[in-house]
Coordinates of N, CA, C and O in Angstrom, one line a residue:
M11 N 226.3 -3.9 84.5 CA 225.2 -3.3 83.8 C 224.1 -3.4 85.3 O 223.9 -4.1 86.3
D12 N 223.8 -2.7 85.8 CA 222.4 -2.2 86.7 C 221.2 -3.2 86.3 O 220.5 -3.0 85.3
N13 N 221.1 -4.0 87.1 CA 220.0 -5.0 87.0 C 218.8 -4.4 87.5 O 218.2 -5.4 87.3
T14 N 218.8 -3.7 88.5 CA 217.5 -3.3 89.1 C 216.6 -1.9 88.1 O 215.6 -1.8 88.5
S15 N 216.9 -1.4 87.3 CA 216.7 0.0 86.4 C 216.2 -0.8 85.2 O 216.7 -1.7 84.6
E16 N 215.5 -0.4 84.9 CA 214.6 -0.6 82.9 C 215.7 -0.2 82.1 O 216.6 0.5 82.1
N17 N 215.6 -0.5 80.7 CA 216.2 -0.1 79.8 C 215.9 1.0 79.3 O 214.8 1.0 79.2
E18 N 216.7 1.6 79.0 CA 216.1 2.8 78.1 C 215.5 2.9 77.3 O 215.4 1.9 76.4
K19 N 214.2 3.3 77.1 CA 213.4 3.4 76.0 C 213.5 3.9 74.3 O 214.6 5.2 74.6
S20 N 212.9 4.0 73.6 CA 212.7 4.4 71.9 C 214.2 4.0 71.6 O 214.8 4.7 70.8
I21 N 215.5 3.1 72.3 CA 216.7 3.0 71.6 C 216.5 1.1 71.4 O 216.0 0.3 72.0
P22 N 216.4 0.8 70.5 CA 216.9 -0.4 69.8 C 217.9 -1.3 70.6 O 218.9 -0.5 70.7
I23 N 217.3 -2.7 70.6 CA 218.0 -3.7 71.8 C 217.8 -5.0 70.8 O 217.2 -5.5 70.3
S24 N 219.3 -5.5 71.5 CA 219.1 -7.2 70.7 C 218.8 -7.5 72.1 O 219.5 -7.9 73.2
I25 N 217.4 -8.6 72.3 CA 217.0 -9.1 73.7 C 217.7 -10.5 73.6 O 218.5 -9.8 75.1
V26 N 218.6 -11.0 72.8 CA 219.4 -11.8 73.2 C 220.9 -11.5 73.8 O 221.5 -12.2 74.7
E27 N 221.3 -10.3 73.4 CA 222.8 -9.8 73.9 C 222.9 -8.7 75.0 O 224.0 -8.7 75.1
I28 N 221.6 -8.6 75.5 CA 221.5 -7.3 76.6 C 221.7 -8.2 78.1 O 222.2 -7.4 78.7
I29 N 221.8 -9.3 77.8 CA 222.4 -9.9 79.0 C 223.4 -11.1 78.8 O 223.0 -12.0 77.9
E30 N 224.4 -11.4 79.5 CA 225.2 -12.5 79.0 C 225.1 -13.8 80.2 O 224.8 -13.5 81.3
Y31 N 225.7 -15.0 80.2 CA 225.7 -15.7 80.8 C 226.7 -15.7 81.9 O 227.7 -14.8 81.4
A32 N 226.4 -15.9 83.0 CA 227.4 -16.0 84.2 C 227.6 -17.0 84.7 O 226.6 -18.0 85.2
K33 N 229.0 -17.5 84.7 CA 229.5 -19.1 85.5 C 228.6 -19.4 86.7 O 228.7 -18.6 87.9
N34 N 227.8 -20.3 86.7 CA 227.1 -21.2 87.8 C 226.0 -19.8 88.4 O 226.1 -20.0 89.7
E35 N 225.8 -19.1 87.6 CA 224.6 -18.4 88.3 C 223.4 -18.2 87.3 O 223.4 -18.3 86.2
V36 N 222.6 -17.5 87.8 CA 221.1 -17.2 87.4 C 221.1 -15.3 87.2 O 221.3 -15.0 87.9
A37 N 221.7 -14.9 86.0 CA 221.6 -13.7 85.7 C 220.5 -12.9 85.1 O 219.6 -13.4 84.5
S38 N 219.6 -11.8 85.7 CA 218.4 -11.1 84.9 C 218.7 -9.7 85.0 O 219.8 -9.0 85.6
K39 N 217.9 -9.0 84.1 CA 218.0 -7.8 83.4 C 216.8 -7.3 83.3 O 216.0 -8.0 82.7
I40 N 216.3 -6.4 83.8 CA 215.0 -5.7 83.9 C 214.9 -4.6 82.5 O 215.2 -3.7 82.4
I41 N 213.7 -5.2 81.6 CA 213.6 -4.1 81.0 C 212.5 -3.1 80.9 O 212.7 -2.1 80.4
L42 N 211.2 -3.8 81.8 CA 210.3 -2.7 81.3 C 209.8 -3.1 83.1 O 209.5 -4.2 83.4
K43 N 209.5 -2.3 83.9 CA 208.6 -2.7 85.0 C 208.0 -1.1 85.5 O 207.7 -0.4 85.4
K44 N 206.6 -2.0 85.9 CA 205.0 -0.7 85.9 C 204.6 -1.8 87.2 O 204.8 -2.9 87.4
T45 N 203.5 -1.0 87.2 CA 202.9 -1.5 88.7 C 201.8 -2.6 88.1 O 201.6 -3.7 89.1
T46 N 201.9 -2.7 86.6 CA 200.5 -3.3 86.4 C 201.6 -4.9 85.8 O 200.7 -5.9 85.4
G47 N 203.0 -5.1 85.7 CA 203.7 -6.2 85.9 C 204.6 -6.0 85.0 O 205.4 -4.6 85.2
N48 N 205.7 -6.7 84.6 CA 206.8 -6.5 84.5 C 208.1 -7.6 83.2 O 206.7 -8.6 82.9
V49 N 208.7 -7.0 83.0 CA 209.3 -7.7 81.4 C 210.9 -7.9 82.0 O 211.7 -6.9 82.3
R50 N 211.2 -9.2 82.2 CA 212.9 -9.1 82.4 C 213.8 -10.4 81.4 O 212.5 -11.4 80.7
V51 N 214.7 -10.4 81.3 CA 215.1 -11.3 80.7 C 216.4 -11.7 81.7 O 216.8 -11.0 82.2
I52 N 216.6 -13.4 81.4 CA 217.0 -13.9 82.3 C 217.9 -14.7 81.7 O 217.2 -15.8 80.5
A53 N 219.2 -15.3 82.3 CA 219.8 -15.9 81.9 C 220.6 -17.1 82.4 O 220.9 -16.7 83.9
F54 N 220.1 -18.5 82.2 CA 220.4 -19.2 83.3 C 222.0 -20.1 82.9 O 221.9 -20.4 81.7
D55 N 222.7 -20.2 83.9 CA 223.9 -21.1 83.4 C 223.7 -22.9 83.3 O 222.5 -23.0 83.6
T56 N 224.7 -23.3 83.0 CA 224.2 -25.1 82.6 C 223.3 -25.8 83.8 O 222.2 -26.4 83.4
E57 N 224.1 -26.0 85.0 CA 222.9 -26.1 86.0 C 222.2 -25.3 86.5 O 221.8 -26.0 87.6
E58 N 222.0 -24.6 86.3 CA 221.3 -23.4 86.9 C 219.7 -23.5 86.9 O 219.4 -23.2 85.5
G59 N 218.9 -23.7 87.7 CA 216.9 -23.6 87.4 C 216.1 -22.9 88.6 O 216.8 -21.3 88.9
Q60 N 215.2 -22.8 88.5 CA 214.1 -22.1 89.2 C 213.6 -23.0 90.0 O 213.1 -24.1 89.8
M61 N 213.4 -22.6 91.5 CA 213.1 -23.3 92.6 C 211.8 -23.7 92.1 O 211.1 -22.4 91.6
E62 N 210.9 -24.4 92.5 CA 209.6 -24.8 92.9 C 208.7 -23.1 93.3 O 209.1 -22.9 94.4
K63 N 207.5 -22.6 92.6 CA 207.2 -21.3 93.0 C 205.5 -21.6 92.7 O 205.3 -21.7 91.8
T64 N 204.9 -20.7 92.9 CA 203.7 -20.5 93.1 C 203.2 -18.7 92.9 O 203.7 -18.2 93.7
T65 N 202.9 -17.9 91.5 CA 202.5 -16.6 91.9 C 201.3 -16.0 91.7 O 200.7 -17.1 90.8
P66 N 200.7 -15.2 92.4 CA 199.2 -14.7 91.8 C 199.3 -14.3 90.6 O 197.9 -13.9 90.0
F67 N 200.1 -14.1 89.8 CA 200.0 -13.7 88.4 C 200.1 -14.4 87.0 O 200.9 -15.4 87.0
D68 N 199.8 -14.0 86.2 CA 199.8 -15.0 84.7 C 201.4 -14.2 84.3 O 201.6 -13.4 84.4
T69 N 202.2 -15.5 83.7 CA 203.7 -15.3 83.5 C 203.6 -15.9 81.9 O 203.4 -17.1 81.9
L70 N 204.1 -15.3 81.7 CA 204.5 -15.6 79.6 C 205.9 -16.1 79.8 O 206.4 -14.7 80.4
L71 N 206.5 -17.0 79.6 CA 208.0 -17.5 79.4 C 208.3 -17.3 77.7 O 207.5 -18.5 77.2
Q72 N 209.1 -16.8 77.1 CA 209.9 -17.0 76.0 C 211.1 -17.0 75.9 O 211.8 -16.7 76.2
I73 N 211.7 -18.6 74.9 CA 212.8 -19.2 75.5 C 213.7 -18.2 73.8 O 212.9 -18.3 72.7
I74 N 214.3 -17.0 74.4 CA 215.4 -17.0 73.0 C 216.7 -17.7 72.5 O 217.4 -16.6 71.9
D75 N 217.1 -18.3 73.8 CA 218.5 -18.8 73.7 C 218.5 -20.4 74.2 O 217.7 -20.2 75.5
G76 N 218.6 -21.4 73.4 CA 218.9 -22.6 74.0 C 217.6 -23.6 74.3 O 216.5 -23.0 73.4
E77 N 217.4 -24.3 75.2 CA 216.4 -24.8 75.6 C 216.1 -25.3 76.9 O 217.0 -25.1 77.9
A78 N 214.7 -25.1 77.7 CA 214.6 -25.4 79.2 C 213.2 -26.0 79.3 O 212.0 -26.7 78.4
N79 N 213.3 -26.4 80.3 CA 212.2 -28.0 80.6 C 211.5 -26.8 81.9 O 212.2 -26.7 82.7
I80 N 210.3 -26.3 81.1 CA 209.5 -26.0 82.0 C 208.5 -27.0 82.8 O 207.3 -27.6 81.9
V81 N 208.3 -26.4 83.9 CA 207.4 -27.8 84.7 C 206.2 -26.9 85.6 O 206.5 -26.3 86.5
I82 N 204.9 -27.2 84.8 CA 203.8 -26.4 85.7 C 202.7 -27.4 86.1 O 202.3 -28.6 85.0
S83 N 202.3 -27.6 87.3 CA 201.4 -28.7 88.0 C 202.1 -29.8 87.6 O 201.3 -30.7 87.2
G84 N 203.4 -30.3 87.5 CA 203.6 -31.3 87.7 C 204.1 -31.7 86.3 O 204.8 -33.3 85.6
N85 N 203.4 -31.2 85.0 CA 203.2 -31.7 83.6 C 204.8 -30.6 83.0 O 205.0 -29.3 83.1
S86 N 205.7 -31.7 82.1 CA 206.9 -31.2 81.7 C 206.7 -30.7 80.7 O 205.9 -31.5 79.6
H87 N 207.1 -29.6 80.0 CA 206.9 -29.1 78.9 C 208.5 -28.2 78.5 O 209.4 -27.5 78.8
I88 N 209.1 -28.9 77.0 CA 210.5 -28.6 76.6 C 210.2 -27.6 75.7 O 209.1 -28.1 74.8
L89 N 210.9 -26.7 76.0 CA 211.0 -25.5 74.8 C 212.4 -25.0 74.4 O 212.8 -25.1 75.1
N90 N 212.3 -24.8 72.7 CA 213.5 -24.2 72.3 C 213.2 -23.1 72.4 O 212.3 -22.1 72.2
T91 N 214.1 -22.7 71.7 CA 214.5 -21.2 70.9 C 213.4 -20.8 69.9 O 212.9 -21.9 69.3
G92 N 212.7 -19.8 70.2 CA 211.7 -18.9 69.6 C 210.0 -19.5 70.4 O 209.1 -19.1 69.8
Q93 N 210.4 -21.0 71.1 CA 209.0 -21.0 71.8 C 208.4 -20.4 73.2 O 209.5 -19.6 73.4
S94 N 207.5 -20.4 73.5 CA 207.2 -20.0 74.9 C 205.8 -20.5 75.4 O 205.0 -21.4 74.4
I95 N 205.8 -20.3 76.5 CA 204.6 -21.0 77.2 C 204.3 -19.7 78.3 O 204.4 -19.0 78.6
V96 N 202.8 -19.6 78.6 CA 201.9 -18.9 79.9 C 201.7 -20.2 80.8 O 201.3 -21.0 80.9
I97 N 202.3 -19.4 82.1 CA 201.9 -20.1 83.2 C 200.9 -19.2 84.2 O 201.1 -18.3 84.5
P98 N 199.7 -20.3 84.5 CA 198.6 -19.5 84.9 C 198.5 -18.9 86.1 O 199.3 -19.7 87.0
A99 N 198.3 -18.0 86.4 CA 198.1 -17.6 87.9 C 197.8 -18.7 88.8 O 197.2 -19.4 88.5
H100 N 198.6 -18.7 90.2 CA 198.2 -19.6 91.5 C 198.5 -20.5 90.8 O 197.7 -22.1 91.3
T101 N 199.3 -21.3 89.7 CA 199.8 -22.6 89.1 C 201.4 -22.7 89.8 O 202.0 -21.6 89.7
S102 N 201.4 -23.7 90.5 CA 202.9 -24.6 90.7 C 203.7 -24.6 89.7 O 203.3 -24.8 88.8
N103 N 205.0 -23.9 89.6 CA 205.6 -24.2 88.3 C 207.3 -23.9 88.8 O 208.1 -24.0 90.0
Y104 N 208.0 -24.6 87.7 CA 209.6 -24.7 88.5 C 210.4 -24.9 86.6 O 209.8 -25.1 85.9
I105 N 211.7 -24.2 86.9 CA 212.5 -24.2 85.4 C 213.4 -25.2 85.6 O 214.4 -24.6 86.9
K106 N 213.8 -26.2 84.7 CA 214.4 -26.9 84.8 C 215.4 -27.1 83.7 O 215.3 -26.7 82.6
P107 N 217.2 -26.6 84.0 CA 217.7 -26.3 82.6 C 217.9 -27.5 81.9 O 218.3 -28.6 82.4
N108 N 218.6 -27.6 80.1 CA 218.6 -28.5 79.9 C 220.0 -27.8 79.1 O 220.3 -27.3 77.7
G109 N 221.1 -27.1 80.0 CA 222.5 -26.5 79.5 C 221.6 -25.2 79.3 O 220.7 -24.7 79.7
R110 N 222.8 -24.2 79.2 CA 222.7 -22.7 79.2 C 221.4 -22.6 78.7 O 221.1 -22.9 77.3
F111 N 220.2 -21.3 78.9 CA 219.7 -20.9 78.0 C 219.1 -19.7 78.6 O 219.4 -19.4 79.8
K112 N 218.3 -18.9 77.9 CA 218.0 -17.6 78.3 C 216.4 -17.5 77.8 O 215.7 -18.2 77.1
L113 N 215.8 -16.5 78.4 CA 214.6 -16.4 78.4 C 213.8 -15.0 78.8 O 214.5 -14.4 79.3
I114 N 212.6 -14.9 78.1 CA 212.0 -13.3 78.4 C 210.8 -13.9 79.3 O 210.2 -14.7 79.3
E115 N 210.9 -13.3 80.7 CA 209.7 -13.2 81.5 C 208.6 -12.3 81.4 O 209.3 -10.8 81.9
T116 N 207.3 -12.3 81.1 CA 206.7 -11.0 81.3 C 205.7 -11.5 82.2 O 204.7 -12.5 82.1
I117 N 205.5 -10.6 83.1 CA 204.4 -10.9 84.2 C 203.3 -9.9 83.9 O 203.6 -9.3 84.5
I118 N 202.2 -10.3 84.2 CA 200.7 -9.7 84.3 C 200.1 -9.1 85.2 O 199.7 -10.1 85.7
K119 N 200.0 -8.6 85.8 CA 199.2 -8.0 87.3 C 198.3 -7.8 87.3 O 197.3 -8.0 88.4
S120 N 197.6 -7.1 86.3 CA 196.1 -6.7 86.1 C 195.4 -7.3 86.1 O 195.1 -8.7 85.7
G121 N 194.0 -7.4 86.4 CA 193.2 -8.0 86.7 C 192.6 -9.1 87.7 O 191.7 -9.8 87.5
Y122 N 193.7 -8.8 89.0 CA 193.6 -10.0 89.7 C 193.1 -8.8 91.0 O 193.9 -8.2 91.4

């Protein structure tokens, strides 16, 4: 599957099934990419996480399968399937795995 192009529009998709787990990897698929932001689905394998980073944009994370530890400015938040959190712009954050999990990441670039 091409992970750099958008998903087809006007076609129903199963957001959880659009991406598969990959052994010892973080896999991602772009759903929508615009100059004002983008939406992608990310699948994290058991031991895979995301290094600490700071982005200049607000980011919405929605857990769609499994459980993850989202750390924002040193504060830990355990999120389960169906839960979401907004990471404010210019805030340090990272993701620690609690087993395999998938999430939707929505970045909003407008207003900055």
